[in-house]
Short mmCIF file of C-alpha atoms in Angstrom, two decimals:
data_model
loop_
_atom_site.label_atom_id
_atom_site.label_comp_id
_atom_site.label_asym_id
_atom_site.label_seq_id
_atom_site.Cartn_x
_atom_site.Cartn_y
_atom_site.Cartn_z
CA MET A 193 -0.21 -0.14 -0.04
CA THR A 194 1.02 3.67 -0.86
CA VAL A 195 2.58 5.23 2.58
CA PHE A 196 1.91 8.82 3.94
CA SER A 197 5.41 10.47 2.71
CA THR A 198 4.54 9.18 -0.76
CA LEU A 199 1.09 11.14 -0.77
CA LEU A 200 3.33 13.55 0.92
CA GLY A 201 6.29 14.64 -1.91
CA ASN A 202 7.73 16.81 -0.38
CA GLN A 203 5.99 19.66 0.98
CA PRO A 204 7.92 20.17 3.98
CA ILE A 205 4.32 20.64 5.95
CA LEU A 206 1.23 19.74 6.08
CA PRO A 207 -1.40 22.12 6.08
CA ILE A 208 -4.02 21.94 8.58
CA ILE A 209 -7.73 22.66 7.81
CA GLN A 210 -11.05 23.59 10.42
CA ALA A 211 -14.12 24.34 9.15
CA ASN A 212 -17.11 25.77 10.25
CA SER A 213 -18.75 25.10 6.87
CA SER A 214 -17.66 23.67 4.03
CA GLU A 215 -17.58 26.73 1.90
CA GLU A 216 -14.89 28.37 4.53
CA GLY A 217 -12.53 24.76 3.16
CA VAL A 218 -12.53 24.87 0.28
CA ALA A 219 -11.76 28.65 0.56
CA ILE A 220 -8.58 27.49 2.58
CA ALA A 221 -7.77 24.70 0.77
CA THR A 222 -7.98 27.30 -2.59
CA ALA A 223 -6.58 29.51 -0.75
CA MET A 224 -2.98 27.27 0.11
CA HIS A 225 -3.78 25.24 -3.30
CA LYS A 226 -2.55 28.83 -4.99
CA ALA A 227 0.76 28.56 -3.45
CA GLY A 228 1.56 25.28 -4.51
CA ILE A 229 -0.16 23.28 -1.44
CA HIS A 230 -0.89 19.29 -3.40
CA LEU A 231 -1.96 17.88 0.28
CA VAL A 232 -4.32 18.86 3.06
CA GLU A 233 -5.50 17.01 6.31
CA VAL A 234 -8.91 18.89 7.53
CA VAL A 235 -8.66 17.98 11.20
CA LEU A 236 -12.60 16.63 12.82
CA ARG A 237 -13.31 19.17 14.39
CA THR A 238 -16.64 20.72 14.02
CA PRO A 239 -20.05 19.41 12.80
CA ALA A 240 -19.03 21.24 9.17
CA SER A 241 -15.49 19.08 8.46
CA LEU A 242 -17.09 16.37 7.17
CA ASP A 243 -18.56 17.93 4.36
CA ALA A 244 -15.98 20.74 3.96
CA LEU A 245 -13.49 17.52 3.68
CA VAL A 246 -16.14 16.23 1.42
CA ALA A 247 -16.06 19.35 -0.55
CA ILE A 248 -13.50 20.61 -1.10
CA LYS A 249 -11.98 17.51 -2.59
CA LYS A 250 -14.97 17.98 -5.52
CA ALA A 251 -13.50 22.32 -5.87
CA LEU A 252 -10.05 20.45 -6.09
CA PRO A 253 -10.27 16.82 -7.66
CA ASP A 254 -6.52 16.47 -7.87
CA LEU A 255 -5.67 17.84 -4.02
CA CYS A 256 -4.69 15.57 -1.99
CA VAL A 257 -6.75 15.74 0.94
CA GLY A 258 -6.94 13.74 4.77
CA ALA A 259 -8.68 13.65 7.93
CA GLY A 260 -7.08 14.37 10.71
CA THR A 261 -7.95 13.81 15.03
CA ILE A 262 -9.17 10.31 14.41
CA THR A 263 -10.12 8.80 17.98
CA ASP A 264 -11.95 5.80 17.09
CA GLN A 265 -13.31 3.36 14.51
CA ALA A 266 -16.24 5.13 13.64
CA LEU A 267 -14.81 8.47 12.91
CA LEU A 268 -12.42 6.29 10.00
CA ALA A 269 -15.36 4.82 8.80
CA LYS A 270 -16.96 8.21 7.70
CA SER A 271 -13.67 9.71 6.64
CA LEU A 272 -12.73 6.60 4.23
CA ALA A 273 -16.89 7.09 2.89
CA ALA A 274 -16.49 10.26 2.83
CA GLY A 275 -13.41 9.49 0.01
CA SER A 276 -10.63 10.69 2.71
CA ASP A 277 -6.78 10.29 0.85
CA PHE A 278 -5.38 9.53 4.38
CA ILE A 279 -5.93 9.64 8.36
CA VAL A 280 -3.90 10.83 10.87
CA THR A 281 -4.81 10.57 14.46
CA PRO A 282 -4.02 12.68 17.26
CA ALA A 283 -3.12 9.48 19.61
CA VAL A 284 -3.16 5.59 19.36
CA SER A 285 -4.32 3.02 21.19
CA PRO A 286 -4.60 -1.13 20.57
CA ARG A 287 -7.91 -0.46 19.76
CA LEU A 288 -7.63 1.67 17.08
CA LEU A 289 -4.59 0.30 16.36
CA ASP A 290 -6.45 -2.94 15.22
CA ALA A 291 -8.75 -0.45 13.44
CA LEU A 292 -6.39 1.43 11.44
CA THR A 293 -4.40 -1.68 10.50
CA GLN A 294 -7.30 -2.26 7.78
CA SER A 295 -6.71 0.97 6.52
CA SER A 296 -7.07 0.84 2.46
CA VAL A 297 -5.88 4.19 3.00
CA PRO A 298 -2.24 5.41 4.32
CA VAL A 299 -2.02 6.32 8.10
CA VAL A 300 -0.39 8.02 11.00
CA PRO A 301 -1.21 7.63 13.58
CA GLY A 302 -0.61 10.16 16.56
CA VAL A 303 2.21 9.42 19.22
CA SER A 304 3.77 11.66 21.81
CA ASN A 305 6.37 9.86 23.64
CA THR A 306 8.56 6.34 23.28
CA ALA A 307 5.79 4.27 24.38
CA ASP A 308 3.35 4.76 21.31
CA ILE A 309 6.76 5.08 19.06
CA LEU A 310 7.16 1.28 20.01
CA LEU A 311 3.21 0.25 20.57
CA ALA A 312 2.70 2.45 17.08
CA LYS A 313 6.37 -0.01 15.67
CA GLU A 314 4.54 -2.86 16.79
CA TYR A 315 1.28 -3.07 14.47
CA GLY A 316 3.82 -1.62 11.16
CA PHE A 317 3.43 1.78 11.88
CA THR A 318 7.04 3.32 10.17
CA GLU A 319 5.24 6.74 9.57
CA GLN A 320 4.39 8.43 12.95
CA LYS A 321 3.06 12.09 14.13
CA LEU A 322 4.16 13.64 17.07
CA PHE A 323 1.82 15.63 18.95
CA PRO A 324 1.12 17.67 20.92
CA ALA A 325 5.01 17.59 19.56
CA SER A 326 6.30 21.08 21.63
CA LEU A 327 4.56 19.90 24.84
CA CYS A 328 7.09 16.68 24.46
CA GLY A 329 10.22 17.56 23.99
CA GLY A 330 9.72 19.18 20.82
CA GLU A 331 13.07 19.37 18.15
CA GLN A 332 15.59 17.49 21.47
CA PHE A 333 12.68 15.12 22.02
CA LEU A 334 13.24 13.80 18.14
CA LYS A 335 16.84 13.86 18.69
CA ALA A 336 16.55 10.94 21.30
CA VAL A 337 15.08 8.99 19.83
CA SER A 338 16.83 9.16 16.31
CA SER A 339 18.89 6.91 17.64
CA VAL A 340 16.97 4.65 19.36
CA PHE A 341 13.57 4.45 16.50
CA ALA A 342 16.04 4.62 14.07
CA ASP A 343 13.85 4.30 10.91
CA ILE A 344 11.23 5.60 12.03
CA ARG A 345 10.16 9.15 10.31
CA PHE A 346 8.28 11.74 11.76
CA CYS A 347 5.23 14.49 11.35
CA PRO A 348 5.80 17.18 14.72
CA THR A 349 2.86 18.91 15.37
CA GLY A 350 1.18 21.55 17.23
CA GLY A 351 3.47 24.57 18.56
CA ILE A 352 4.74 24.87 15.52
CA ASN A 353 5.15 28.11 13.74
CA GLU A 354 7.04 30.35 11.43
CA GLN A 355 10.29 30.30 14.18
CA ASN A 356 10.92 27.51 14.46
CA PHE A 357 9.32 25.49 11.83
CA LYS A 358 13.05 25.26 10.44
CA ASP A 359 14.48 23.83 13.52
CA TYR A 360 12.48 20.06 12.98
CA LEU A 361 13.06 20.34 9.28
CA VAL A 362 16.20 19.64 9.45
CA LEU A 363 16.09 16.86 11.55
CA ASN A 364 16.79 13.29 9.81
CA ASN A 365 13.61 11.82 11.25
CA VAL A 366 11.13 14.97 10.08
CA MET A 367 9.65 14.32 6.79
CA ALA A 368 7.01 17.64 7.77
CA VAL A 369 6.13 19.15 9.98
CA GLY A 370 1.73 19.81 10.85
CA GLY A 371 1.11 23.64 10.64
CA THR A 372 -1.71 25.10 12.13
CA TRP A 373 -0.28 28.78 12.00
CA VAL A 374 -0.82 28.72 8.23
CA ALA A 375 -4.69 29.06 8.35
CA GLN A 376 -4.67 31.58 11.17
CA SER A 377 -8.53 31.84 13.01
CA GLN A 378 -8.13 35.80 12.59
CA TRP A 379 -7.70 35.12 8.97
CA VAL A 380 -10.92 32.84 8.03
CA GLN A 381 -12.69 35.22 10.12
CA SER A 382 -11.84 37.66 8.80
CA LYS A 383 -11.75 35.82 5.17
CA ASP A 384 -7.82 37.39 4.32
CA TYR A 385 -7.48 33.85 2.47
CA GLU A 386 -4.57 35.96 0.50
CA LYS A 387 -2.41 35.93 4.44
CA ILE A 388 -3.20 32.23 4.80
CA THR A 389 -1.11 32.12 0.34
CA GLN A 390 1.19 34.32 1.94
CA ALA A 391 2.49 31.58 4.83
CA CYS A 392 2.63 28.62 3.20
CA LEU A 393 5.00 30.51 0.58
CA GLN A 394 6.30 31.40 2.87
CA VAL A 395 7.06 27.40 4.24
CA LEU A 396 7.50 26.68 0.26
CA ASN A 397 10.05 28.99 -0.27
CA ASN A 398 12.35 29.53 2.77
CA ASN A 399 12.70 25.22 3.58
#
């Protein structure tokens, strides 16, 4: 099966979309796509999230759209039914990992410590999300585990911003950073979508 990093390619950021409506989700995704982003994550944190995911895929068919904040089998099933291209979780448990191993699309399980990393690895997942990265030890933690878990690559998310994203991207075990800072809520509320485009461009041009 295709792995997440293959979908990601050389894109250094996994931009995160939190939308309160389908229209808002499409507008955010369009602003990101305009910058050259080809893959985004829609987090399932609002009632409109799944509808937004479907709408984004319809409006931007060449955009790879995944579902995030998957915490149980029911959400996983709904996300796959909605056409999600990949799955991201904030944490792991044996029950959730059992379900994730049956996924027909790439999965990036969320880990926050060495026990989580080992558990996800035992289920066959070598591409993982460190969350919340800044509270789990950040780049220092990733450096510390790089030799112990030499076959694991991470997408750290949480507390990453325009000031520190490069500190993570220089690490050999980091494939990309997850980012909400490129779609700040105040920009979305004021419909200042050009700022989203510019924030994405800053990452793509300064990697």
